[in-house]
Amino acid sequence: MSRKRPRPSRVVVVFDFGGVLSAGHDPIDGIHALLGGDRETLATAIWDERPAYDRGALTAAEYWGAVAAGAGVDALTPSEVAELQQADDRYWLRLDPESRTLLHDLARHETPLVILSNASVAFGEAVRRADWFEAFAFAVISGEERCEKPDPEIYEILLSALAHESGGVARPGDVVFFDDRADNVAAARALGIDAHRWERNDPARGEAPNPGVAMAREVLAGRGILLD
Ligand SMILES: [Mg+2]
């Protein structure tokens, strides 16, 4: 199908995942229940190797093997690796209730939505299987791209994927992006993306409102995006 004129520009909303859409930030309980050992050593193992796992430098077996070593477990079977990955996926895939409502409100008005996350290849697969993922056009996952935020290259990958989707050019200013890390926001802004720092979700906030969601609603309303 050929188009004589480019489509009118449309704002795309891009979300980071951890700290923004996910309800929690510390998967240790589920991992500790499976591996046992000293919690502190285990936590160190989980987080020390995570950046390498999230940029695709370690396989699931290598990452979970290193985590298990931190719990004093020296070898994992493939099914144990899968079980650890599933426990971790289950933990992270729980959406913050207010974030979930915001996604519903955006999806109802057919606002194009994208995820841009520093996460492993395995987690990327889990994200795409989640029931709520149908609200999203696609996800850019650092492990798959072997490049992570705040490297400018991953934002270029996002912009070219958006251009490909629309059959035109993606204007960075038409992309509204939310992330809980200041360096990720600054790198996106440097490329002209309309990026905003989202205050990290507090899973213990109880009935208190989610400040990230409140900020995002204000920004999105300011961009003329319908939310009611
Ligand atoms: Mg985050």
mmCIF file of C-alpha atoms and ligand atoms in Angstrom:
data_model
loop_
_atom_site.group_PDB
_atom_site.id
_atom_site.type_symbol
_atom_site.label_atom_id
_atom_site.label_comp_id
_atom_site.label_asym_id
_atom_site.label_seq_id
_atom_site.Cartn_x
_atom_site.Cartn_y
_atom_site.Cartn_z
ATOM 1 C CA MET A 1 0.000 0.000 0.000
ATOM 2 C CA SER A 2 1.449 3.368 -0.975
ATOM 3 C CA ARG A 3 0.655 6.620 0.732
ATOM 4 C CA LYS A 4 0.788 9.941 -1.018
ATOM 5 C CA ARG A 5 0.910 11.966 2.126
ATOM 6 C CA PRO A 6 2.461 11.169 5.474
ATOM 7 C CA ARG A 7 -0.019 10.532 8.235
ATOM 8 C CA PRO A 8 -0.510 13.379 10.674
ATOM 9 C CA SER A 9 1.880 13.056 13.563
ATOM 10 C CA ARG A 10 0.608 11.289 16.613
ATOM 11 C CA VAL A 11 2.003 11.190 20.095
ATOM 12 C CA VAL A 12 3.399 7.831 21.187
ATOM 13 C CA VAL A 13 3.704 7.074 24.895
ATOM 14 C CA VAL A 14 6.734 5.020 25.955
ATOM 15 C CA PHE A 15 7.068 3.497 29.414
ATOM 16 C CA ASP A 16 10.026 2.131 31.284
ATOM 17 C CA PHE A 17 8.978 -1.041 33.090
ATOM 18 C CA GLY A 18 10.731 -1.498 36.488
ATOM 19 C CA GLY A 19 9.768 1.248 38.941
ATOM 20 C CA VAL A 20 7.134 2.631 36.565
ATOM 21 C CA LEU A 21 4.681 -0.055 35.474
ATOM 22 C CA SER A 22 5.738 -2.877 37.808
ATOM 23 C CA ALA A 23 4.365 -2.926 41.340
ATOM 24 C CA GLY A 24 7.587 -3.918 43.131
ATOM 25 C CA HIS A 25 11.366 -3.596 42.886
ATOM 26 C CA ASP A 26 12.804 -6.351 45.011
ATOM 27 C CA PRO A 27 12.296 -9.913 43.796
ATOM 28 C CA ILE A 28 14.393 -11.448 46.562
ATOM 29 C CA ASP A 29 11.575 -13.173 48.497
ATOM 30 C CA GLY A 30 10.608 -15.446 45.620
ATOM 31 C CA ILE A 31 14.227 -16.214 44.746
ATOM 32 C CA HIS A 32 15.180 -16.828 48.374
ATOM 33 C CA ALA A 33 12.221 -19.195 48.777
ATOM 34 C CA LEU A 34 13.659 -21.305 45.947
ATOM 35 C CA LEU A 35 17.389 -21.098 46.734
ATOM 36 C CA GLY A 36 17.645 -20.448 50.465
ATOM 37 C CA GLY A 37 21.002 -19.264 51.847
ATOM 38 C CA ASP A 38 21.941 -15.919 53.309
ATOM 39 C CA ARG A 39 19.583 -13.197 52.097
ATOM 40 C CA GLU A 40 22.186 -10.461 51.923
ATOM 41 C CA THR A 41 24.677 -12.517 49.912
ATOM 42 C CA LEU A 42 21.843 -13.617 47.669
ATOM 43 C CA ALA A 43 20.686 -10.019 47.135
ATOM 44 C CA THR A 44 24.223 -8.993 46.196
ATOM 45 C CA ALA A 45 24.397 -11.849 43.671
ATOM 46 C CA ILE A 46 20.996 -10.926 42.188
ATOM 47 C CA TRP A 47 21.935 -7.275 41.630
ATOM 48 C CA ASP A 48 25.646 -7.543 40.788
ATOM 49 C CA GLU A 49 25.062 -9.697 37.733
ATOM 50 C CA ARG A 50 21.775 -8.076 36.696
ATOM 51 C CA PRO A 51 23.154 -5.365 34.406
ATOM 52 C CA ALA A 52 25.117 -7.969 32.402
ATOM 53 C CA TYR A 53 22.016 -10.176 32.188
ATOM 54 C CA ASP A 54 19.860 -7.231 31.128
ATOM 55 C CA ARG A 55 22.214 -6.247 28.328
ATOM 56 C CA GLY A 56 22.286 -9.765 26.941
ATOM 57 C CA ALA A 57 25.853 -10.561 28.024
ATOM 58 C CA LEU A 58 24.804 -13.570 30.144
ATOM 59 C CA THR A 59 22.448 -16.433 29.326
ATOM 60 C CA ALA A 60 19.695 -17.363 31.796
ATOM 61 C CA ALA A 61 21.750 -20.378 32.898
ATOM 62 C CA GLU A 62 24.817 -18.185 33.505
ATOM 63 C CA TYR A 63 22.887 -15.516 35.391
ATOM 64 C CA TRP A 64 20.885 -17.861 37.583
ATOM 65 C CA GLY A 65 23.991 -19.996 38.103
ATOM 66 C CA ALA A 66 25.785 -16.938 39.498
ATOM 67 C CA VAL A 67 22.782 -16.072 41.697
ATOM 68 C CA ALA A 68 22.576 -19.658 42.974
ATOM 69 C CA ALA A 69 26.303 -19.594 43.782
ATOM 70 C CA GLY A 70 25.539 -16.573 45.984
ATOM 71 C CA ALA A 71 23.115 -18.783 47.915
ATOM 72 C CA GLY A 72 25.705 -21.561 48.215
ATOM 73 C CA VAL A 73 24.047 -23.762 45.544
ATOM 74 C CA ASP A 74 26.710 -24.865 43.068
ATOM 75 C CA ALA A 75 24.787 -26.306 40.132
ATOM 76 C CA LEU A 76 21.324 -25.817 38.672
ATOM 77 C CA THR A 77 19.418 -28.127 36.365
ATOM 78 C CA PRO A 78 17.724 -26.548 33.318
ATOM 79 C CA SER A 79 14.344 -26.918 35.028
ATOM 80 C CA GLU A 80 15.655 -25.127 38.132
ATOM 81 C CA VAL A 81 16.900 -22.291 35.902
ATOM 82 C CA ALA A 82 13.425 -22.109 34.325
ATOM 83 C CA GLU A 83 11.767 -22.127 37.745
ATOM 84 C CA LEU A 84 13.922 -19.228 38.974
ATOM 85 C CA GLN A 85 13.240 -17.244 35.829
ATOM 86 C CA GLN A 86 9.493 -17.847 36.155
ATOM 87 C CA ALA A 87 9.493 -16.734 39.801
ATOM 88 C CA ASP A 88 11.336 -13.563 38.803
ATOM 89 C CA ASP A 89 8.993 -12.918 35.852
ATOM 90 C CA ARG A 90 5.916 -13.412 38.036
ATOM 91 C CA TYR A 91 7.262 -10.915 40.547
ATOM 92 C CA TRP A 92 8.071 -8.180 38.029
ATOM 93 C CA LEU A 93 5.013 -8.658 35.836
ATOM 94 C CA ARG A 94 2.576 -7.570 38.566
ATOM 95 C CA LEU A 95 1.563 -4.098 37.520
ATOM 96 C CA ASP A 96 1.087 -1.236 39.911
ATOM 97 C CA PRO A 97 -2.723 -0.848 40.120
ATOM 98 C CA GLU A 98 -2.685 2.849 39.239
ATOM 99 C CA SER A 99 -0.229 2.292 36.399
ATOM 100 C CA ARG A 100 -2.541 -0.405 35.112
ATOM 101 C CA THR A 101 -5.507 1.972 35.183
ATOM 102 C CA LEU A 102 -3.465 4.581 33.309
ATOM 103 C CA LEU A 103 -2.642 1.986 30.621
ATOM 104 C CA HIS A 104 -6.333 1.115 30.327
ATOM 105 C CA ASP A 105 -7.253 4.779 29.967
ATOM 106 C CA LEU A 106 -4.635 5.276 27.240
ATOM 107 C CA ALA A 107 -5.537 2.059 25.431
ATOM 108 C CA ARG A 108 -9.241 2.947 25.435
ATOM 109 C CA HIS A 109 -8.390 5.998 23.354
ATOM 110 C CA GLU A 110 -6.092 3.930 21.151
ATOM 111 C CA THR A 111 -2.989 5.880 22.119
ATOM 112 C CA PRO A 112 0.053 4.049 20.735
ATOM 113 C CA LEU A 113 1.996 2.547 23.662
ATOM 114 C CA VAL A 114 5.513 1.092 23.793
ATOM 115 C CA ILE A 115 7.740 -0.405 26.517
ATOM 116 C CA LEU A 116 11.438 0.526 26.642
ATOM 117 C CA SER A 117 13.048 -1.600 29.330
ATOM 118 C CA ASN A 118 16.476 -2.662 30.523
ATOM 119 C CA ALA A 119 15.630 -6.337 30.941
ATOM 120 C CA SER A 120 16.798 -9.804 29.968
ATOM 121 C CA VAL A 121 15.807 -11.662 26.806
ATOM 122 C CA ALA A 122 13.794 -14.057 28.996
ATOM 123 C CA PHE A 123 11.885 -11.224 30.625
ATOM 124 C CA GLY A 124 11.161 -9.696 27.208
ATOM 125 C CA GLU A 125 9.485 -12.950 26.222
ATOM 126 C CA ALA A 126 7.464 -12.966 29.448
ATOM 127 C CA VAL A 127 6.349 -9.360 28.895
ATOM 128 C CA ARG A 128 4.977 -10.232 25.470
ATOM 129 C CA ARG A 129 2.993 -13.135 26.946
ATOM 130 C CA ALA A 130 1.392 -10.955 29.656
ATOM 131 C CA ASP A 131 -2.368 -10.414 29.339
ATOM 132 C CA TRP A 132 -1.957 -6.622 29.411
ATOM 133 C CA PHE A 133 0.646 -6.550 26.623
ATOM 134 C CA GLU A 134 -2.090 -6.350 23.976
ATOM 135 C CA ALA A 135 -2.376 -2.653 24.921
ATOM 136 C CA PHE A 136 1.161 -2.128 23.550
ATOM 137 C CA ALA A 137 2.367 -1.801 19.958
ATOM 138 C CA PHE A 138 5.755 -3.347 20.814
ATOM 139 C CA ALA A 139 8.548 -3.515 23.386
ATOM 140 C CA VAL A 140 12.230 -2.605 23.061
ATOM 141 C CA ILE A 141 14.199 -4.850 25.451
ATOM 142 C CA SER A 142 17.870 -4.153 26.197
ATOM 143 C CA GLY A 143 18.840 -7.847 26.369
ATOM 144 C CA GLU A 144 17.563 -8.377 22.831
ATOM 145 C CA GLU A 145 19.262 -5.248 21.508
ATOM 146 C CA ARG A 146 22.485 -5.865 23.473
ATOM 147 C CA CYS A 147 22.406 -2.225 24.368
ATOM 148 C CA GLU A 148 20.830 -0.556 27.377
ATOM 149 C CA LYS A 149 19.544 2.789 28.603
ATOM 150 C CA PRO A 150 21.038 5.378 28.910
ATOM 151 C CA ASP A 151 23.113 4.495 25.805
ATOM 152 C CA PRO A 152 21.769 6.802 23.043
ATOM 153 C CA GLU A 153 21.739 3.847 20.672
ATOM 154 C CA ILE A 154 18.752 2.215 22.377
ATOM 155 C CA TYR A 155 16.683 5.375 21.936
ATOM 156 C CA GLU A 156 17.684 5.418 18.250
ATOM 157 C CA ILE A 157 16.493 1.813 18.020
ATOM 158 C CA LEU A 158 13.183 2.923 19.569
ATOM 159 C CA LEU A 159 12.825 5.839 17.133
ATOM 160 C CA SER A 160 13.593 3.729 14.087
ATOM 161 C CA ALA A 161 11.112 1.058 15.230
ATOM 162 C CA LEU A 162 8.471 3.778 15.579
ATOM 163 C CA ALA A 163 9.320 5.148 12.136
ATOM 164 C CA HIS A 164 9.023 1.649 10.702
ATOM 165 C CA GLU A 165 5.606 1.165 12.394
ATOM 166 C CA SER A 166 4.196 4.413 11.041
ATOM 167 C CA GLY A 167 5.828 4.122 7.628
ATOM 168 C CA GLY A 168 7.322 7.552 8.069
ATOM 169 C CA VAL A 169 9.732 9.425 10.257
ATOM 170 C CA ALA A 170 9.525 9.337 14.046
ATOM 171 C CA ARG A 171 9.907 12.790 15.464
ATOM 172 C CA PRO A 172 11.509 12.550 18.906
ATOM 173 C CA GLY A 173 9.274 15.361 20.157
ATOM 174 C CA ASP A 174 6.208 13.207 19.408
ATOM 175 C CA VAL A 175 7.482 10.581 21.836
ATOM 176 C CA VAL A 176 6.514 11.033 25.480
ATOM 177 C CA PHE A 177 8.718 8.828 27.659
ATOM 178 C CA PHE A 178 8.525 8.028 31.366
ATOM 179 C CA ASP A 179 11.374 6.466 33.360
ATOM 180 C CA ASP A 180 12.266 6.408 37.060
ATOM 181 C CA ARG A 181 16.010 6.930 36.446
ATOM 182 C CA ALA A 182 17.273 10.465 35.949
ATOM 183 C CA ASP A 183 20.138 9.345 33.654
ATOM 184 C CA ASN A 184 17.701 7.531 31.361
ATOM 185 C CA VAL A 185 15.509 10.637 31.193
ATOM 186 C CA ALA A 186 18.474 12.937 30.510
ATOM 187 C CA ALA A 187 19.766 10.714 27.675
ATOM 188 C CA ALA A 188 16.318 10.655 26.039
ATOM 189 C CA ARG A 189 15.962 14.435 26.365
ATOM 190 C CA ALA A 190 19.362 14.931 24.735
ATOM 191 C CA LEU A 191 17.854 13.305 21.626
ATOM 192 C CA GLY A 192 14.776 15.559 21.720
ATOM 193 C CA ILE A 193 12.429 12.986 23.262
ATOM 194 C CA ASP A 194 9.798 14.473 25.597
ATOM 195 C CA ALA A 195 11.088 12.507 28.602
ATOM 196 C CA HIS A 196 9.929 12.799 32.208
ATOM 197 C CA ARG A 197 11.223 11.388 35.453
ATOM 198 C CA TRP A 198 8.650 9.151 37.132
ATOM 199 C CA GLU A 199 8.946 8.878 40.914
ATOM 200 C CA ARG A 200 9.608 5.218 41.554
ATOM 201 C CA ASN A 201 6.488 3.304 42.569
ATOM 202 C CA ASP A 202 6.375 2.601 46.281
ATOM 203 C CA PRO A 203 4.803 -0.821 46.785
ATOM 204 C CA ALA A 204 4.242 0.015 50.480
ATOM 205 C CA ARG A 205 2.337 3.244 49.851
ATOM 206 C CA GLY A 206 -1.019 1.634 50.750
ATOM 207 C CA GLU A 207 -3.916 3.898 49.805
ATOM 208 C CA ALA A 208 -1.675 6.889 49.055
ATOM 209 C CA PRO A 209 -1.767 7.978 45.409
ATOM 210 C CA ASN A 210 1.023 7.051 43.005
ATOM 211 C CA PRO A 211 2.937 10.287 42.296
ATOM 212 C CA GLY A 212 4.386 8.965 39.018
ATOM 213 C CA VAL A 213 0.927 8.292 37.653
ATOM 214 C CA ALA A 214 -0.308 11.736 38.761
ATOM 215 C CA MET A 215 2.672 13.395 37.017
ATOM 216 C CA ALA A 216 2.149 11.338 33.859
ATOM 217 C CA ARG A 217 -1.564 12.190 33.698
ATOM 218 C CA GLU A 218 -0.699 15.874 33.880
ATOM 219 C CA VAL A 219 1.992 15.615 31.181
ATOM 220 C CA LEU A 220 -0.249 13.558 28.897
ATOM 221 C CA ALA A 221 -3.239 15.882 29.323
ATOM 222 C CA GLY A 222 -0.873 18.760 28.457
ATOM 223 C CA ARG A 223 -0.033 16.945 25.210
ATOM 224 C CA GLY A 224 -3.735 16.717 24.366
ATOM 225 C CA ILE A 225 -3.982 12.983 25.045
ATOM 226 C CA LEU A 226 -7.438 11.820 26.121
ATOM 227 C CA LEU A 227 -7.547 9.929 29.400
ATOM 228 C CA ASP A 228 -11.194 9.918 30.565
HETATM 229 MG MG MG B 1 13.031 1.704 35.863
#
